[in-house]
Structures are given as C-alpha cells and as structure tokens.
CSV table of C-alpha atoms in Angstrom, one decimal:
chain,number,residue,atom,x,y,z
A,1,UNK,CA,29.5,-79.8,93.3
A,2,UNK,CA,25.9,-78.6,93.5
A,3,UNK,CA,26.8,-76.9,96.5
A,4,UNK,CA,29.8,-74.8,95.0
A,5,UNK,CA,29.6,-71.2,94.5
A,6,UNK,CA,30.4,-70.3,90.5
A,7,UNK,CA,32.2,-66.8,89.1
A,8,UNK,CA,30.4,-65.0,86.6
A,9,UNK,CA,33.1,-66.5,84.2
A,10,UNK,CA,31.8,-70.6,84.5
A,11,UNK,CA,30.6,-71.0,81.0
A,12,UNK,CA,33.9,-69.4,79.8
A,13,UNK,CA,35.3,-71.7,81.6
A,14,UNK,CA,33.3,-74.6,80.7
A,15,UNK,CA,33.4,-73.4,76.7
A,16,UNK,CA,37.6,-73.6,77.2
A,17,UNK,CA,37.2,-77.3,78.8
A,18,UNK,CA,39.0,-76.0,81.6
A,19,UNK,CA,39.4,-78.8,84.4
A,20,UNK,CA,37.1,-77.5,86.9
A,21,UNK,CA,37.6,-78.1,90.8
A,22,UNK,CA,36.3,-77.1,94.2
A,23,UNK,CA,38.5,-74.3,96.0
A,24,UNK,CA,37.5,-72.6,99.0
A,25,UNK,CA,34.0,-73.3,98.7
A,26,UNK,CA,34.1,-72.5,94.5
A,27,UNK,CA,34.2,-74.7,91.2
A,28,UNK,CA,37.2,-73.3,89.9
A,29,UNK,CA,39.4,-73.7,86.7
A,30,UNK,CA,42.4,-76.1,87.6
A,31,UNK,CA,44.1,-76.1,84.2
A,32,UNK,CA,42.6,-75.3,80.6
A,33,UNK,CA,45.7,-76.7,78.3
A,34,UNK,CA,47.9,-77.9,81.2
A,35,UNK,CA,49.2,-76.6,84.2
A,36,UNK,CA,53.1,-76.5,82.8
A,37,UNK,CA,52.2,-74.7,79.7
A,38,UNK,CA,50.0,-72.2,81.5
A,39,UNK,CA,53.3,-71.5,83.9
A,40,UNK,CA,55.1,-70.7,80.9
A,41,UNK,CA,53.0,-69.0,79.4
A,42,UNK,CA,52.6,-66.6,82.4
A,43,UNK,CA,56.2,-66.2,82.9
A,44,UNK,CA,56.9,-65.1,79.1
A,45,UNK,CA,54.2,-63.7,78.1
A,46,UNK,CA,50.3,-62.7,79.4
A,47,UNK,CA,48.1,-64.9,81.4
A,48,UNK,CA,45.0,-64.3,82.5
A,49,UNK,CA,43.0,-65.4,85.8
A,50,UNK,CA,39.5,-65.4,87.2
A,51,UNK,CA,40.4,-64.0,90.6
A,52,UNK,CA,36.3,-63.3,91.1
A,53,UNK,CA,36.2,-65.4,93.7
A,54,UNK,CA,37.8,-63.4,96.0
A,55,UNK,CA,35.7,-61.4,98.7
A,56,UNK,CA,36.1,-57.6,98.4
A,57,UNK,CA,34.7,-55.2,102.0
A,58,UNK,CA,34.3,-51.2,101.2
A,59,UNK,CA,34.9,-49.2,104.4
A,60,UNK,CA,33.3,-45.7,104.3
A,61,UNK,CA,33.8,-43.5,107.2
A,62,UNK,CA,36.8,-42.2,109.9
A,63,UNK,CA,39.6,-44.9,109.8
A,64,UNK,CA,40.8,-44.1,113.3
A,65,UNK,CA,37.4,-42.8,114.5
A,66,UNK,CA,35.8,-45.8,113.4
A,67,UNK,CA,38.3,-48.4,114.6
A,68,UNK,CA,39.5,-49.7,110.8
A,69,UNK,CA,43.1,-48.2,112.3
A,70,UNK,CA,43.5,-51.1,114.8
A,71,UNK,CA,42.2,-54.2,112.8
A,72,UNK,CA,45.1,-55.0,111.3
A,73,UNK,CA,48.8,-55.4,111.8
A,74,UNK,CA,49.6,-52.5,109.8
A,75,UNK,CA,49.0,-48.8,109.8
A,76,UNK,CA,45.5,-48.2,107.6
A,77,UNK,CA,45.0,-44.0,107.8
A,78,UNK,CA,48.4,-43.7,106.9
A,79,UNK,CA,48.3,-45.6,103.3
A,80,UNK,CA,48.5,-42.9,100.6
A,81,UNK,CA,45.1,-42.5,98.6
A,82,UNK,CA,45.8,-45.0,95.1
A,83,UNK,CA,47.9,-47.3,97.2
A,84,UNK,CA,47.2,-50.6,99.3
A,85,UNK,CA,49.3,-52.3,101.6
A,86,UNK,CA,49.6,-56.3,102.8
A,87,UNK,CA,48.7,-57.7,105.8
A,88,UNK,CA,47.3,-59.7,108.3
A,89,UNK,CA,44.2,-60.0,110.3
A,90,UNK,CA,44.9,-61.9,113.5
A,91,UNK,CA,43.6,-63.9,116.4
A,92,UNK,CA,44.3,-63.3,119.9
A,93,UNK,CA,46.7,-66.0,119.7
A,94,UNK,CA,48.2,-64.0,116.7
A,95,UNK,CA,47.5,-66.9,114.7
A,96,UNK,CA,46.8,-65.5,110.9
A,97,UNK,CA,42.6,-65.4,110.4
A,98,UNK,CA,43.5,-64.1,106.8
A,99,UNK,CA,46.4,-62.1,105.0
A,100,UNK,CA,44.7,-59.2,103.1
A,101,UNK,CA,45.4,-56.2,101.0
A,102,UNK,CA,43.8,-52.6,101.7
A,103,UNK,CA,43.7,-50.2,99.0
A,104,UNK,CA,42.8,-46.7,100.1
A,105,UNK,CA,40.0,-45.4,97.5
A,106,UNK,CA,40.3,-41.9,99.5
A,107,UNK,CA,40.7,-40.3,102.3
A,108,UNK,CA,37.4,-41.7,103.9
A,109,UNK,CA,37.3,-44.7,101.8
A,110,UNK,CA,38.9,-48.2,101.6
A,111,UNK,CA,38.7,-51.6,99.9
A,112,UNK,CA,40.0,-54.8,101.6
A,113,UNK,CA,40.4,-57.7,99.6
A,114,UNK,CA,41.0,-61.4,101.2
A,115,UNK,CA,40.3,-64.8,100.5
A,116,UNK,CA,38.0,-66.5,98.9
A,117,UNK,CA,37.2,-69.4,101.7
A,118,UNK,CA,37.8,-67.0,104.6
A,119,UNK,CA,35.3,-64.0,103.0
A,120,UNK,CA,32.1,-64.7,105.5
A,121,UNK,CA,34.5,-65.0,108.5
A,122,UNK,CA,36.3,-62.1,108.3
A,123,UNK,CA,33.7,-59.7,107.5
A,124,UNK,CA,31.8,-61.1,110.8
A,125,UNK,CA,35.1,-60.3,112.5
A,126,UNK,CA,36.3,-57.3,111.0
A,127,UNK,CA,32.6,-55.5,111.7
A,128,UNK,CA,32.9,-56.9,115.4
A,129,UNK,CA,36.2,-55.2,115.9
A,130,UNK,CA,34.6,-51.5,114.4
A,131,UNK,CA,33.5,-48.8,116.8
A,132,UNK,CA,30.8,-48.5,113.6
A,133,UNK,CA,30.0,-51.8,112.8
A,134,UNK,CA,27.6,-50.2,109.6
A,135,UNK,CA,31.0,-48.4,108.0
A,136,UNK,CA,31.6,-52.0,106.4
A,137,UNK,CA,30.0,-53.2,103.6
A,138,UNK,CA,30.4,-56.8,101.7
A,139,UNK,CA,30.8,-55.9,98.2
A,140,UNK,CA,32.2,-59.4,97.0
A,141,UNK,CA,28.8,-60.5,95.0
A,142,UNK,CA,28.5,-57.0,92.9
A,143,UNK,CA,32.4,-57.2,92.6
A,144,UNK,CA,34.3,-59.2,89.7
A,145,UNK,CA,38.3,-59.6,89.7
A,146,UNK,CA,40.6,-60.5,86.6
A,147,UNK,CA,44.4,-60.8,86.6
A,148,UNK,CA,46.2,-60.2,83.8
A,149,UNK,CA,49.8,-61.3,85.0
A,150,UNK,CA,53.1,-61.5,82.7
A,151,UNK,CA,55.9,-59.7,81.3
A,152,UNK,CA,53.9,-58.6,78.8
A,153,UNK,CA,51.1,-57.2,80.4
A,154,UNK,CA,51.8,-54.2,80.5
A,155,UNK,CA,51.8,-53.2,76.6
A,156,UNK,CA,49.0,-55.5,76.2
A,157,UNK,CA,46.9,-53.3,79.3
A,158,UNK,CA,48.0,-50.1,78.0
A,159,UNK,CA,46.8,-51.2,74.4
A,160,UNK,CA,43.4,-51.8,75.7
A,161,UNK,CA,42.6,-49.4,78.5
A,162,UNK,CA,44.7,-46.6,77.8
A,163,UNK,CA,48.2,-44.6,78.7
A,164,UNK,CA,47.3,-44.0,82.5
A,165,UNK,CA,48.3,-47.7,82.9
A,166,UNK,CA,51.3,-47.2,81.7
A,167,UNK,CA,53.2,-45.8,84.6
A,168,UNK,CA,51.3,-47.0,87.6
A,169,UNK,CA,54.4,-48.0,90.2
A,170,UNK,CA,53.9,-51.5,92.1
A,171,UNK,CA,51.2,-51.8,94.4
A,172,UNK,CA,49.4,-48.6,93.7
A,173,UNK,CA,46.6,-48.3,91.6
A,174,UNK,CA,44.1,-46.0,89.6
A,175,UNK,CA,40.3,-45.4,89.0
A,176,UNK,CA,39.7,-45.8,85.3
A,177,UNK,CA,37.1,-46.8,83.0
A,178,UNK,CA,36.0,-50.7,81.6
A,179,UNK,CA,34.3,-51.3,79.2
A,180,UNK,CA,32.0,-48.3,80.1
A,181,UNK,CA,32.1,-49.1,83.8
A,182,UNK,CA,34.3,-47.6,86.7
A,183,UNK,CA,36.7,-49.9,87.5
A,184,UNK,CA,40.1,-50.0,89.5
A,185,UNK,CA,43.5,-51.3,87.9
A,186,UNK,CA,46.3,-52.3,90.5
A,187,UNK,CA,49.6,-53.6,89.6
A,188,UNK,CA,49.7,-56.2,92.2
A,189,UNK,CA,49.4,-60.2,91.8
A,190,UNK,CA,50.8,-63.0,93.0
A,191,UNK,CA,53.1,-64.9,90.3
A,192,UNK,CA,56.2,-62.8,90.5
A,193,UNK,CA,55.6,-61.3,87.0
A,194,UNK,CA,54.7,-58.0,86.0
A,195,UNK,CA,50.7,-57.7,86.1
A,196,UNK,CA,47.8,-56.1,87.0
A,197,UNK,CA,44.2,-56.3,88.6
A,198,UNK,CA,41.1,-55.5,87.1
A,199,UNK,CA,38.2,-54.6,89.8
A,200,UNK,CA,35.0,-54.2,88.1
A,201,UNK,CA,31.7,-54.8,88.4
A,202,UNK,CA,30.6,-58.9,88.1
A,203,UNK,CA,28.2,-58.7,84.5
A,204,UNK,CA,31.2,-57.0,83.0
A,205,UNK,CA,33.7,-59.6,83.7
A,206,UNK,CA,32.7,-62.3,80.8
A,207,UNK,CA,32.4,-59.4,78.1
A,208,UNK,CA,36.2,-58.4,79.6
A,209,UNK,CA,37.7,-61.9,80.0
A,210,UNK,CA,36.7,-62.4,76.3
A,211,UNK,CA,38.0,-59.4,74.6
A,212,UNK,CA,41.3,-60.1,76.7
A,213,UNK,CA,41.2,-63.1,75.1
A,214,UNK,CA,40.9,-62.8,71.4
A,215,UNK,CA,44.3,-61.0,72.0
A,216,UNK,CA,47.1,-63.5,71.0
A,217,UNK,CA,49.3,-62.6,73.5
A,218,UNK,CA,47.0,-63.7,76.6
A,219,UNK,CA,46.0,-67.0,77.2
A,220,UNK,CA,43.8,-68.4,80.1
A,221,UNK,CA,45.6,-69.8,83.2
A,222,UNK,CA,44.1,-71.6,86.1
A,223,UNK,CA,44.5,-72.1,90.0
A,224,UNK,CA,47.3,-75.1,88.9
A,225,UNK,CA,49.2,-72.3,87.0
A,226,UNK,CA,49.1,-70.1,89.5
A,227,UNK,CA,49.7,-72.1,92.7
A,228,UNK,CA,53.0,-73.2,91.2
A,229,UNK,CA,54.1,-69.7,90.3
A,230,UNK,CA,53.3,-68.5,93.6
A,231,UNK,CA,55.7,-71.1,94.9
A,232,UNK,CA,58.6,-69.9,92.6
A,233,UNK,CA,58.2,-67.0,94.7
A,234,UNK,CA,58.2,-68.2,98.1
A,235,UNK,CA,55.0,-66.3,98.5
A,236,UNK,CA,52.5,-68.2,101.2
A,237,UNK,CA,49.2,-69.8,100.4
A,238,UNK,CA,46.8,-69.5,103.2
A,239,UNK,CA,45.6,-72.6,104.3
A,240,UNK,CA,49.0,-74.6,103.5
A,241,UNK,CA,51.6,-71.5,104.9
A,242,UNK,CA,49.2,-69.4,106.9
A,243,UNK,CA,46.4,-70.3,108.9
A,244,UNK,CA,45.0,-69.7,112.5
A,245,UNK,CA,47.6,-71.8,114.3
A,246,UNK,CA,50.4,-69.9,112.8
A,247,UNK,CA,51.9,-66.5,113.5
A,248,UNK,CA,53.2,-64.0,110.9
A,249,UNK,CA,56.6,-64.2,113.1
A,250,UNK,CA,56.6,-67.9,112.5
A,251,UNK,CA,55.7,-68.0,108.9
A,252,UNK,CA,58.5,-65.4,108.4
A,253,UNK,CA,56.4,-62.5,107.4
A,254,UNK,CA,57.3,-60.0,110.3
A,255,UNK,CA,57.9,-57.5,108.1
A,256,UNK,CA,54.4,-57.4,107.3
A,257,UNK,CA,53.4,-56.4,111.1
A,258,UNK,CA,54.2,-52.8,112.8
A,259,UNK,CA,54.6,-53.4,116.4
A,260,UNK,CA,54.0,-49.4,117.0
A,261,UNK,CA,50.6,-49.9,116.8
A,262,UNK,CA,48.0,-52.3,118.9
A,263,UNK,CA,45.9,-54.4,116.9
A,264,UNK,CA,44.3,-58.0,118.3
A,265,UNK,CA,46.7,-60.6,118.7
A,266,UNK,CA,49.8,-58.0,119.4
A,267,UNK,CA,50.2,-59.1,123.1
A,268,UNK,CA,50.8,-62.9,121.8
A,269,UNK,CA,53.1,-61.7,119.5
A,270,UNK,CA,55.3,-59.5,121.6
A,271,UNK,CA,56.0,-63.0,124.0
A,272,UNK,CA,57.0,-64.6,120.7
A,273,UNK,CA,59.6,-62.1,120.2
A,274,UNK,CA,60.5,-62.3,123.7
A,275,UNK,CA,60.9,-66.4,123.8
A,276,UNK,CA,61.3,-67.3,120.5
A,277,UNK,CA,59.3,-69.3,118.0
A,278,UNK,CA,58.6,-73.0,118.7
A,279,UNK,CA,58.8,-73.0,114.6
A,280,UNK,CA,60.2,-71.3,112.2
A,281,UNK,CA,59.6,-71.0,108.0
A,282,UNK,CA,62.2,-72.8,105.6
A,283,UNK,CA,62.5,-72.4,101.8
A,284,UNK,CA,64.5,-76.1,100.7
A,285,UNK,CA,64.9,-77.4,97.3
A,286,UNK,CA,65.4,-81.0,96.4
A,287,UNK,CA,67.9,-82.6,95.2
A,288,UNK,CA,66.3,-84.2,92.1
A,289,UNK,CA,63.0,-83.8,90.5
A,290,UNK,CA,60.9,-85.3,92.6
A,291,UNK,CA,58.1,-83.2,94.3
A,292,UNK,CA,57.8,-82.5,97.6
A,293,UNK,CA,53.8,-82.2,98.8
A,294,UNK,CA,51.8,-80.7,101.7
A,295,UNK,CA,52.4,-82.6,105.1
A,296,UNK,CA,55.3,-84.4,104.1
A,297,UNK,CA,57.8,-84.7,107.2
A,298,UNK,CA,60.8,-83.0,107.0
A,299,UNK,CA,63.7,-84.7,109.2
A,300,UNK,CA,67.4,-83.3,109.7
A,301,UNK,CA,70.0,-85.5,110.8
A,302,UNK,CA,67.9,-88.5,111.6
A,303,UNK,CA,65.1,-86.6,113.5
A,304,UNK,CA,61.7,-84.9,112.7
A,305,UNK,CA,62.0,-81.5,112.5
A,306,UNK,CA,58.4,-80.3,111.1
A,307,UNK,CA,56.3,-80.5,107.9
A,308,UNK,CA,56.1,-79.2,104.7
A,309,UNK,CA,53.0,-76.8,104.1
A,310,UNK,CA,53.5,-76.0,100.2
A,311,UNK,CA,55.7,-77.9,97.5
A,312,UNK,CA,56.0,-78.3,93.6
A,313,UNK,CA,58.4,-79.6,90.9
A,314,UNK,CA,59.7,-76.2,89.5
A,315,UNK,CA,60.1,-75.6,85.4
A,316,UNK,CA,61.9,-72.8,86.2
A,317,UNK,CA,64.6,-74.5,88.7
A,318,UNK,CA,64.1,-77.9,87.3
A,319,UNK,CA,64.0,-79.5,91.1
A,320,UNK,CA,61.4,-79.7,93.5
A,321,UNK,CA,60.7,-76.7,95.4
A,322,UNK,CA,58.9,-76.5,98.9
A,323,UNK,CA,58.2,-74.5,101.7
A,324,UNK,CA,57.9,-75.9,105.6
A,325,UNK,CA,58.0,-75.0,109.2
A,326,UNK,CA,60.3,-76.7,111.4
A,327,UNK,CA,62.6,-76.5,114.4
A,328,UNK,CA,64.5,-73.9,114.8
A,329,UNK,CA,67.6,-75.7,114.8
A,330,UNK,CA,67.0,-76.9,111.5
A,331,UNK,CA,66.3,-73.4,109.2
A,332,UNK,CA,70.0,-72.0,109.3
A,333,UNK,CA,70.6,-71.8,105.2
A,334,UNK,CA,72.6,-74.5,104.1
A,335,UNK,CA,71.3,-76.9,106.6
A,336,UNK,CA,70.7,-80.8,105.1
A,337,UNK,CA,67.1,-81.9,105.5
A,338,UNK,CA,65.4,-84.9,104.2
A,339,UNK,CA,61.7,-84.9,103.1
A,340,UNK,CA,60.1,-88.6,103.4
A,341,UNK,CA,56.2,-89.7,102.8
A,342,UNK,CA,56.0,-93.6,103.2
A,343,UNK,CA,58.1,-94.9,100.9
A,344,UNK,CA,59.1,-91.8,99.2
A,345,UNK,CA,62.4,-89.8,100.5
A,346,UNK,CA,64.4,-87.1,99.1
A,347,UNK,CA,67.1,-85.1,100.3
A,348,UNK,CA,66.9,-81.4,100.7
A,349,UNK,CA,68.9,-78.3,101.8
A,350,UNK,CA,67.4,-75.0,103.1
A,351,UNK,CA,67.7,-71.9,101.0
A,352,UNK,CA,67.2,-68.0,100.6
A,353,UNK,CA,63.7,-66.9,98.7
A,354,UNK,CA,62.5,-66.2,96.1
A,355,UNK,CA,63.4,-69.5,94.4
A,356,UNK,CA,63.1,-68.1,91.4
A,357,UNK,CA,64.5,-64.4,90.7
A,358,UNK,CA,64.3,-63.6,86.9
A,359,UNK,CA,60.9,-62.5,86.9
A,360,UNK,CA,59.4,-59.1,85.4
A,361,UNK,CA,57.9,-58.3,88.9
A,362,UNK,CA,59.4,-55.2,89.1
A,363,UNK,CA,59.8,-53.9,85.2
C-alpha cells in the first residue's frame, strides 16, 4: 500500500471511512456507505467522484503540423473548440493501448484525458508518435478531476457555479471559474446519468469536494458505485473490455474509429474488416440473480465460446448483467449461452445495450 499513489482527496476519504483499495497503481475509495446505496443514489439523485486519478496531457502547437492529427483513430483538428471527442490510441496490431477523450481548449490547444494505470505509457507513446515531441506536456500531477454525476446535477451545478452550466449540450464543455481558479466543466461521465466534470487545479479539489458535500443532495460514491453503473450501460472498462490484445472492431466500438484517416494500427484493422473477427463483443443477462464475474467461461450449446470480461448483479434489472467476447457464431441477439465457474453455472441469453435505458444521460 506504501507504494500506491494518493489523490489530493485521501484524508476525505479516510475522514468518510471510505473502503480504500489499490486501482491502477492508486489507493482508491471502493465504497463509503455501500456500493448498492451509492448506485442509487447516483441514479436518483447527485453523486460525487474523485476522478483525480486520471492522467490529463495538454498539447500546444499545429494539430496536423505537429502530428497530434494521426495519433488517434479519430479526426483531432476537426473537433470544434469547447468540444472533445472519444477514442482510441492503438498498437500496430490495433489492439486498444488506451481509450481517451480530447477536448479542444482552442484552435492550437488540446487536453487528452486517459486512464489512470495507462498515464506513463501513453504519454511515452503519444510524444514518440509527434513530429514535435515538446508540444506535449503531462499535466496530470498539477491537475485534479471531480464528477458530479446524477439526475440532479445539473440544478445542483448551476446553483453553485453559475447559469453558464446550465445549457452546456453533452460532451462539450466550458472554461469557467472554481473557487477562484480557472477550471473546465464538461458534461461527460460514465454512469449513464446526467453529470459533469470538474477540471481544476489539485489544492483546490478538497476545498471543492467539501463544499459539494455539505449539499444534501450529493453524496460521495466510490469506484464500486461506479463500476457497476458503468455496466448498466454497457460501457467498457479498460483492462476487463479493452486492452492491447483487443481491437475496437472486436470490442464493438467501430463507431469510435474513422477509417478516412491513417493512424497506427489502421492497416491491422482494415484485414479485420476484410476477414472478420476471430471474436466478437456480447451484452447477456442472466437468468436469475446470480453474478456473473471477469473470466468466467461462456459456453453455447455445450461448447466454449469465449469469456466474460465485465459482470455484476444489476439493482436496476434485478439479474445479473455481463459483458464477454466470444465466437462469432454465438453473439446473434437471442442466442442461449451458459456462464459456468467451477461449480457455479447460470444460464444466459445475448441482448441489445444499454442494459439499462431510463437514465438522465441525455436531459
């Protein structure tokens, strides 16, 4: 544990007896009051995250010029200043390295944002890929992140920090003012609620997590919380659903790639197209409660068919929930498959995502 990396936030954390585990190299809160009230919580009201542990990159300089435009699998120069876009930075194999999010700060500026456990990696080879290695800079230490996620959010934002948050459309963001400091407010996240992202400088993140909370309507939530509502959503974790021996095209996400422009690991791509995926991504829920977990087998008619990579029991669906790859002959919707660990087996059948679809995502 000595070894961990903290968030400004630990003794906040620590003060709220928050269950405190490693996480891609951090001690992070698990749960504070339970990871099934924290869900709830999020999905009817306001929960907040520490997200600090995230690794934030400022780009200054020419995005084509500079060779930012063919990093990643999406277009970069042609992001409208105060939005960002999600995608993928990729392997010559087109296996995932990370997923990501750019947000353009202006015309000769950009912030990418990727995972926490991935954050010295990518910045070695995001600078190696750069005609100007020196455009990129590693903000992630002076940077501090808090999610404030829920359907009520946004009246407890605008309350706070003013009308300009008030109409900010999904996944575009402003430059505002916190607590005296400049800071940037994005409605994005990651639980399928309506919610936003605070982006502001580390020291001011306790003083911010703490007025936040003296606001009855917000309650802390940790990495259990927000696992599970990730899942609701179908959204992939990286690590479990993504990782360097899997392509977008496998893990379903193709949507997320623009194959009108070249970027490292195209070429490997462009043959999967042409001869199919050896696996493909499945959404299945179980027939009962029980819980499916990561690397459980997943078998169709008798035969294994591939491996779950992310599963739950869901208080939303009141089943368990899971995501897997497998066969291709095995991910038509509707098709029967059986989960087994040891002992443990559950039947399954393959459906369409989200799971969950009553969220305030889009209010």
């Amino acid at each position: 544990m000595e070894d961990l990396k903290a968030t400004p936030l630990r003794a906040e954390h620590e003060n709220l007896k928050a269950l405190m585990a490693p996480f891609g190299g951090w001690l992070m809160p698990i749960q504070y009051s339970g990871i099934i009230a924290e869900h709830k919580w999020c999905r009817e009201k306001g929960a907040l995250f520490d997200i600090c542990h995230m690794g934030e990159f400022l780009f200054k300089g020419d995005l084509v010029a500079d060779g930012l435009e063919g990093v990643f699998t999406f277009p970069v120069s042609t992001i409208p200043v105060g939005r960002s876009r999600y995608g993928f930075l990729l392997n010559d194999a087109g296996g995932v390295i990370d997923d990501l999010i750019v947000f353009r700060l202006a015309g000769d500026e950009a912030m990418i944002v990727v995972n926490a456990a991935t954050t010295g990696n990518d910045f070695s080879v995001i600078r190696s890929r750069l005609k100007n290695p020196a455009a990129l800079t590693d903000i992630s230490a002076r940077t501090g992140k808090v999610d404030l996620q829920g359907p009520l959010s946004r009246a407890i934002m605008v309350e706070h920090f003013g009308e300009a948050i008030r109409d900010i459309p999904f996944f575009k963001f402003i430059k505002t003012a916190v607590l005296g400091s400049d800071a940037i407010v994005s409605r994005t996240g990651y639980t399928g609620e309506l919610g936003y992202e605070i982006f502001l400088p580390a020291d001011k993140v306790p003083e911010l997590w703490r007025l936040l909370l003296e606001d009855p309507r917000v309650a802390p939530a940790g990495l259990g919380a927000r696992d599970l509502l990730r899942l609701e959503m179908g959204y992939s974790l990286y690590g479990n659903d993504l990782d360097e021996t899997i392509t977008p095209l496998t893990a379903g996400l193709s949507s997320f790639v623009n194959m009108n422009k070249e970027f490292v690991g195209k070429a490997a791509l462009e043959r999967e197209l042409e001869q199919g995926s050896p696996r493909m991504k499945v959404a299945f829920k179980v027939d009962s409660r029980r819980a499916p977990r990561h690397h459980y087998r997943i078998l169709h008619q008798g035969e294994e068919v591939g491996v779950v990579t992310s599963g739950a029991f869901s208080p939303m669906l009141s089943c368990g929930i899971g995501l897997g790859l497998v066969k291709p002959g095995a991910a038509a919707l509707g098709t029967r498959l059986t989960i087994r660990h040891e002992k443990v087996e559950m039947e399954a059948q393959v459906v369409e995502l989200p799971f969950y679809t009553g969220g305030s995502l889009r209010s």
